[in-house]
Short mmCIF file of C-alpha atoms in Angstrom, two decimals:
data_model
loop_
_atom_site.label_atom_id
_atom_site.label_comp_id
_atom_site.label_asym_id
_atom_site.label_seq_id
_atom_site.Cartn_x
_atom_site.Cartn_y
_atom_site.Cartn_z
CA UNK S 13 12.89 9.30 11.45
CA UNK S 14 13.70 7.71 14.60
CA UNK S 15 14.59 3.55 14.77
CA UNK S 16 12.72 2.50 17.81
CA UNK S 17 13.73 -1.43 18.94
CA UNK S 18 10.95 -3.36 21.10
CA UNK S 19 12.72 -6.74 22.25
CA UNK S 20 10.37 -9.34 24.52
CA UNK S 21 10.95 -13.10 25.94
CA UNK S 22 8.19 -15.15 27.85
CA UNK S 23 9.77 -15.17 31.11
CA UNK S 24 12.35 -13.88 32.91
CA UNK S 25 14.82 -17.11 32.59
CA UNK S 26 15.55 -16.44 28.91
CA UNK S 27 17.84 -14.11 27.73
CA UNK S 28 17.50 -10.46 25.20
CA UNK S 29 21.12 -10.17 23.96
CA UNK S 30 20.09 -12.46 20.91
CA UNK S 31 17.56 -9.76 20.04
CA UNK S 32 19.27 -6.49 21.63
CA UNK S 33 22.36 -7.14 19.40
CA UNK S 34 19.89 -7.68 16.35
CA UNK S 35 18.44 -3.68 17.48
CA UNK S 36 21.65 -2.74 18.24
CA UNK S 37 21.30 0.54 15.48
CA UNK S 38 18.13 1.55 17.15
CA UNK S 39 17.78 4.85 18.62
CA UNK S 40 16.53 3.74 21.91
CA UNK S 41 15.19 0.30 22.73
CA UNK S 42 12.15 -1.01 24.70
CA UNK S 43 12.34 -4.49 26.51
CA UNK S 44 10.26 -6.51 28.58
CA UNK S 45 10.28 -10.33 29.83
CA UNK S 46 6.14 -11.02 29.44
CA UNK S 47 4.49 -13.77 28.06
CA UNK S 48 3.24 -12.80 24.30
CA UNK S 49 -0.23 -13.77 25.50
CA UNK S 50 -0.18 -10.90 27.94
CA UNK S 51 -2.42 -7.99 27.23
CA UNK S 52 -0.18 -6.15 30.00
CA UNK S 53 2.90 -5.66 28.67
CA UNK S 54 3.76 -1.94 29.62
CA UNK S 55 7.25 -1.60 27.53
CA UNK S 56 5.02 -2.21 24.55
CA UNK S 57 2.49 -0.22 25.54
CA UNK S 58 5.40 2.85 25.88
CA UNK S 59 6.99 1.94 22.55
CA UNK S 60 3.80 2.45 20.46
CA UNK S 61 3.21 5.74 22.65
CA UNK S 62 6.74 7.08 22.59
CA UNK S 63 7.17 6.50 18.48
CA UNK S 64 6.28 9.88 16.11
CA UNK S 65 4.96 10.62 12.69
CA UNK S 66 8.20 9.09 10.54
CA UNK S 67 9.49 6.79 12.98
CA UNK S 68 9.89 3.04 12.78
CA UNK S 69 9.60 0.45 15.28
CA UNK S 70 12.29 -2.33 14.70
CA UNK S 71 11.09 -5.64 15.93
CA UNK S 72 13.21 -9.07 15.42
CA UNK S 73 10.16 -11.39 14.47
CA UNK S 74 6.74 -10.37 14.47
CA UNK S 75 5.68 -13.10 17.48
CA UNK S 76 8.26 -10.79 19.42
CA UNK S 77 5.55 -8.06 18.96
CA UNK S 78 1.82 -9.40 19.17
CA UNK S 79 0.48 -12.24 20.58
CA UNK S 80 -2.27 -13.32 17.95
CA UNK S 81 -3.52 -11.93 14.06
CA UNK S 82 -5.86 -9.76 15.97
CA UNK S 83 -3.61 -8.18 17.86
CA UNK S 84 -0.78 -7.92 15.57
CA UNK S 85 -3.61 -5.66 12.82
CA UNK S 86 -4.56 -3.49 15.77
CA UNK S 87 -0.77 -2.76 16.22
CA UNK S 88 -0.43 -1.72 12.86
CA UNK S 89 -3.47 -0.20 12.63
CA UNK S 90 -2.00 1.91 15.51
CA UNK S 91 1.03 2.67 14.02
CA UNK S 92 -0.35 3.54 10.64
CA UNK S 93 -3.01 5.81 12.12
CA UNK S 94 0.25 7.56 13.78
CA UNK S 95 2.10 7.28 10.15
CA UNK S 96 4.86 4.76 11.61
CA UNK S 97 6.44 2.07 9.85
CA UNK S 98 7.30 -1.47 11.45
CA UNK S 99 10.55 -3.49 10.37
CA UNK S 100 10.33 -6.67 11.16
CA UNK S 101 14.17 -7.84 10.90
CA UNK S 102 14.44 -12.00 11.06
CA UNK S 103 11.10 -12.07 7.84
CA UNK S 104 12.64 -8.88 5.96
CA UNK S 105 9.57 -6.57 6.21
CA UNK S 106 8.91 -2.96 6.22
CA UNK S 107 6.22 -1.34 5.76
CA UNK S 108 7.48 1.51 4.15
CA UNK S 109 6.93 0.14 1.04
CA UNK S 110 3.95 -1.36 -0.93
CA UNK S 111 6.04 -4.88 -1.08
CA UNK S 112 6.27 -4.57 2.22
CA UNK S 113 2.75 -4.23 3.23
CA UNK S 114 1.98 -6.84 0.95
CA UNK S 115 4.43 -9.08 2.41
CA UNK S 116 2.99 -8.11 6.05
CA UNK S 117 -0.70 -8.87 5.47
CA UNK S 118 -0.18 -12.16 3.82
CA UNK S 119 2.03 -13.69 6.80
CA UNK S 120 -0.90 -12.08 8.63
CA UNK S 121 -3.56 -14.12 6.86
CA UNK S 122 -1.43 -17.14 7.07
CA UNK S 123 -1.01 -16.73 10.36
CA UNK S 124 -4.60 -16.31 11.10
CA UNK S 125 -5.29 -19.42 8.80
CA UNK S 126 -3.24 -21.94 10.95
CA UNK S 127 -5.03 -20.27 13.97
CA UNK S 128 -8.70 -21.60 12.49
CA UNK S 129 -6.88 -25.11 11.23
CA UNK S 130 -6.01 -25.71 14.95
CA UNK S 131 -9.33 -24.62 16.55
CA UNK S 132 -11.35 -26.96 14.07
CA UNK S 133 -8.73 -29.73 14.78
CA UNK S 134 -9.14 -28.79 17.94
CA UNK S 135 -13.40 -29.27 17.70
CA UNK S 136 -12.96 -32.61 15.88
CA UNK S 137 -11.08 -33.80 18.66
CA UNK S 138 -13.23 -32.70 21.27
CA UNK S 139 -16.05 -34.42 18.97
CA UNK S 140 -14.70 -37.76 18.65
CA UNK S 141 -14.22 -37.57 22.26
CA UNK S 142 -17.71 -37.05 23.54
CA UNK S 143 -18.73 -39.78 20.74
CA UNK S 144 -16.58 -41.66 22.60
CA UNK S 145 -18.48 -41.01 26.46
CA UNK S 146 -15.61 -38.72 27.60
CA UNK S 147 -16.63 -35.99 30.04
CA UNK S 148 -15.35 -32.79 30.15
CA UNK S 149 -15.03 -30.66 33.03
CA UNK S 150 -14.64 -30.59 36.83
CA UNK S 151 -16.58 -33.85 38.37
CA UNK S 152 -19.64 -32.48 40.34
CA UNK S 153 -18.75 -32.00 44.27
CA UNK S 154 -21.82 -33.67 45.27
CA UNK S 155 -24.15 -36.90 44.38
CA UNK S 156 -28.13 -36.36 43.37
CA UNK S 157 -28.55 -37.26 46.62
CA UNK S 158 -26.28 -34.74 48.74
CA UNK S 159 -28.32 -32.14 46.67
CA UNK S 160 -31.41 -33.00 47.21
CA UNK S 161 -30.75 -33.40 51.00
CA UNK S 162 -29.12 -29.74 50.92
CA UNK S 163 -31.94 -28.24 49.31
CA UNK S 164 -34.38 -30.21 51.83
CA UNK S 165 -32.13 -28.35 54.84
CA UNK S 166 -32.53 -24.74 52.73
CA UNK S 167 -36.27 -25.36 53.02
CA UNK S 168 -35.46 -26.41 56.64
CA UNK S 169 -34.03 -22.85 57.22
CA UNK S 170 -30.56 -23.68 57.08
CA UNK S 171 -28.47 -20.98 56.77
CA UNK S 172 -26.39 -20.30 53.56
CA UNK S 173 -23.23 -19.90 55.54
CA UNK S 174 -23.71 -23.49 56.84
CA UNK S 175 -24.43 -25.33 53.80
CA UNK S 176 -21.37 -23.79 52.57
CA UNK S 177 -19.34 -25.24 55.46
CA UNK S 178 -20.78 -28.78 55.28
CA UNK S 179 -20.84 -29.33 52.09
CA UNK S 180 -17.37 -27.33 51.46
CA UNK S 181 -18.74 -25.02 48.18
CA UNK S 182 -18.83 -21.62 47.51
CA UNK S 183 -21.53 -19.31 47.88
CA UNK S 184 -22.49 -18.66 44.38
CA UNK S 185 -22.07 -22.56 43.99
CA UNK S 186 -25.09 -23.18 46.90
CA UNK S 187 -27.26 -20.72 45.81
CA UNK S 188 -26.66 -22.00 41.75
CA UNK S 189 -27.72 -26.13 43.11
CA UNK S 190 -30.70 -24.33 45.05
CA UNK S 191 -31.57 -22.28 41.83
CA UNK S 192 -31.55 -24.82 39.58
CA UNK S 193 -33.63 -26.91 41.82
CA UNK S 194 -36.26 -24.05 41.47
CA UNK S 195 -36.00 -24.42 37.50
CA UNK S 196 -36.54 -27.71 37.28
CA UNK S 197 -39.41 -27.75 39.46
CA UNK S 198 -41.00 -24.87 37.65
CA UNK S 199 -40.48 -26.51 34.40
CA UNK S 200 -41.72 -29.97 35.93
CA UNK S 201 -44.92 -27.79 36.49
CA UNK S 202 -45.26 -26.62 33.00
#
């Protein structure tokens, strides 16, 4: 059985030293400086591909391993399918026994619960802000009059690239604004 460590910090300015000290007993340690929210972590992927049946992946804390509860469960499933255990030093988790698996699942469930509570509070805050008249999103670049003028110019044959330049819009925005006009006109005629 090989112990394979994985250490991660979020930014280049942070140090891996504390984690590496705790993982010194591992035969091999994969390390990287990437945000946990990034799904492009080549050293984590290499670690997960490297381990074999009977090995254990060792991390200092669960948040060093995964970016979300869903991601954590996906990694756990991947390890389980390879018959590889997970050891979390600071939280004293070892999925090689029933108690460790229970603790892992409980912590995952609690993390998921916290995520859902945050989302509910955020939705409540957004709803209350809307009730107070707060508008979200970027302010419209063109006034209704400018949009009508642009549509009229297009009907007269002005090229899309000219409209893009004159109104400082992307091609997609010009087409969207022109299409919205056609949709609203067809809805009015019904």
